[in-house]
Short mmCIF file of C-alpha atoms in Angstrom, two decimals:
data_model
loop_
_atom_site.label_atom_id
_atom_site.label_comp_id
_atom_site.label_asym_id
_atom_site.label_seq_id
_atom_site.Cartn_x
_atom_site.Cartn_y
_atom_site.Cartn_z
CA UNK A 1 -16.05 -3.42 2.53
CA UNK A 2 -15.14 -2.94 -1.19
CA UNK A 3 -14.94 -5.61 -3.74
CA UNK A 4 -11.77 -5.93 -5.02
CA UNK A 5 -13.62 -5.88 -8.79
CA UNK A 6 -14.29 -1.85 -7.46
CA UNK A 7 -10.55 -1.00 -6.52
CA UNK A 8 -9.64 1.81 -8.65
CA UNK A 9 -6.48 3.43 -7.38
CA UNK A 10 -3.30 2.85 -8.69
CA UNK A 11 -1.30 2.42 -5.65
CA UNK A 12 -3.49 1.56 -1.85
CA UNK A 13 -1.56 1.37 1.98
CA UNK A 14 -3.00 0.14 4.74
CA UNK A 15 -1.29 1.98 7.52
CA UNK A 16 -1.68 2.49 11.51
CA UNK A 17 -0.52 5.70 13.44
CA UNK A 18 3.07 5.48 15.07
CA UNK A 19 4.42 2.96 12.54
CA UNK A 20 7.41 3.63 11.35
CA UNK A 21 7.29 1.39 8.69
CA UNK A 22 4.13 3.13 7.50
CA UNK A 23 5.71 6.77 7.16
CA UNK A 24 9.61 4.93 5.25
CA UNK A 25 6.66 3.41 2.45
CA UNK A 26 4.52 6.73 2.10
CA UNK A 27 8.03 8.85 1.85
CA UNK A 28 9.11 6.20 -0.47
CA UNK A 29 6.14 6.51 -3.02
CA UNK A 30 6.17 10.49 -2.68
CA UNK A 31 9.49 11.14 -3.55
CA UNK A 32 8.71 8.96 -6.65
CA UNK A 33 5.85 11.23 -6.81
CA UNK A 34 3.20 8.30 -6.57
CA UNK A 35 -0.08 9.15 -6.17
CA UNK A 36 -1.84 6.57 -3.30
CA UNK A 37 -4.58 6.05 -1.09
CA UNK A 38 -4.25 5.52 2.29
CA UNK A 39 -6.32 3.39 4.83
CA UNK A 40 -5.63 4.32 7.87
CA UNK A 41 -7.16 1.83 10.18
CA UNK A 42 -7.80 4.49 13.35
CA UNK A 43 -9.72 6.30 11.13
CA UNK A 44 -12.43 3.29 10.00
CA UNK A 45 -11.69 0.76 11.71
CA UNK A 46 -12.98 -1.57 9.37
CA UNK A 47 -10.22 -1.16 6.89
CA UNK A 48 -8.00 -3.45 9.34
CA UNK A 49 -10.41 -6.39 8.53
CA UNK A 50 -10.76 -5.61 4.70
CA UNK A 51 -6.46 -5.70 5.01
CA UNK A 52 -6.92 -8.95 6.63
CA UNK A 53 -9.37 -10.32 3.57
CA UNK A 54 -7.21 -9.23 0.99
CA UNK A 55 -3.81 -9.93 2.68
CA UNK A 56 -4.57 -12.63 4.98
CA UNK A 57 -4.74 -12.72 8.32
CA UNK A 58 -1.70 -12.04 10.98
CA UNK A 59 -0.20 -9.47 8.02
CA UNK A 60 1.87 -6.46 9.23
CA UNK A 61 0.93 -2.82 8.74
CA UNK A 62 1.64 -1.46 5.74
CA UNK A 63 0.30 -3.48 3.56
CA UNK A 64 0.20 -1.82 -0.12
CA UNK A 65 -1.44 -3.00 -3.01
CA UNK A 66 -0.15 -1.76 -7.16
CA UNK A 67 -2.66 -2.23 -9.88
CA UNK A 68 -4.38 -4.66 -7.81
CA UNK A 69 -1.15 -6.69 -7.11
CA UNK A 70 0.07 -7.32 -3.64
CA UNK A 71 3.23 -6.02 -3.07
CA UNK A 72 3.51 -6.85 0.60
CA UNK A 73 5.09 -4.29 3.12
CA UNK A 74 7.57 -1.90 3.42
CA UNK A 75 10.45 -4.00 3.05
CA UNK A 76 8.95 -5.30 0.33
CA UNK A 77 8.44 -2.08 -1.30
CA UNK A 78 11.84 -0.79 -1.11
CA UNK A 79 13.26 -4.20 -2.72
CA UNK A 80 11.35 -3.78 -5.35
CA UNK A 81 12.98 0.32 -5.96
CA UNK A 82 16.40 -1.59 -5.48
CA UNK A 83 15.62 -4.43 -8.24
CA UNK A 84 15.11 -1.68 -10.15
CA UNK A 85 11.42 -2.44 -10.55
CA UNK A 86 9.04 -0.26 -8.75
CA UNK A 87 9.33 2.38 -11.33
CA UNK A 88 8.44 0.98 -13.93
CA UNK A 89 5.26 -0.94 -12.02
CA UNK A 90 4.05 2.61 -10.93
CA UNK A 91 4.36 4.38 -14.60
CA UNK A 92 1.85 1.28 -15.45
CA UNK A 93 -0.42 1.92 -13.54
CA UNK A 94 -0.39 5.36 -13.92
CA UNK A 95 -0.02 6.56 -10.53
CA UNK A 96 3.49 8.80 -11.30
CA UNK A 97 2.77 12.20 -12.41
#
């Protein structure tokens, strides 16, 4: 598991296969042309436990992380493009090219 001193990316998703919820927050952040990283938890499944650390247990899938900052999950996500606010959170931390 990572430290979260060692997180790097701009923009992180912990996703699962067949969740819908997963795929409307990755289309989300590519058509804003967001670079990310996914975890996806049937590949290693020890990024569903390092999910749990850093979002707390019983949290739903995705989970996405800007700049260090929890965002939450998809919903959350997509309130922050209505607010008007996710833009300008991804140009700083660099992850719009």
């Amino acid at each position: 598991m990572k430290a979260l001193d060692d997180m790097t990316t701009a923009v992180e998703i912990y996703t699962r296969p067949g969740c819908g919820y997963c795929s409307a927050a990755k289309s989300l952040l590519t058509r804003k042309k967001a670079t990310f990283t996914e975890f996806d938890v049937a590949k290693d499944p020890s990024w569903r436990d390092e999910m749990y650390d850093r979002a707390g247990e019983g949290s739903t899938f995705p989970q996405i992380w800007i700049g260090g900052t929890h965002i939450g999950g998809c919903d959350d996500l997509y309130a922050l493009d209505r607010e008007g606010k996710l833009d300008g959170m991804l140009e700083s931390v660099k992850a719009v090219s």
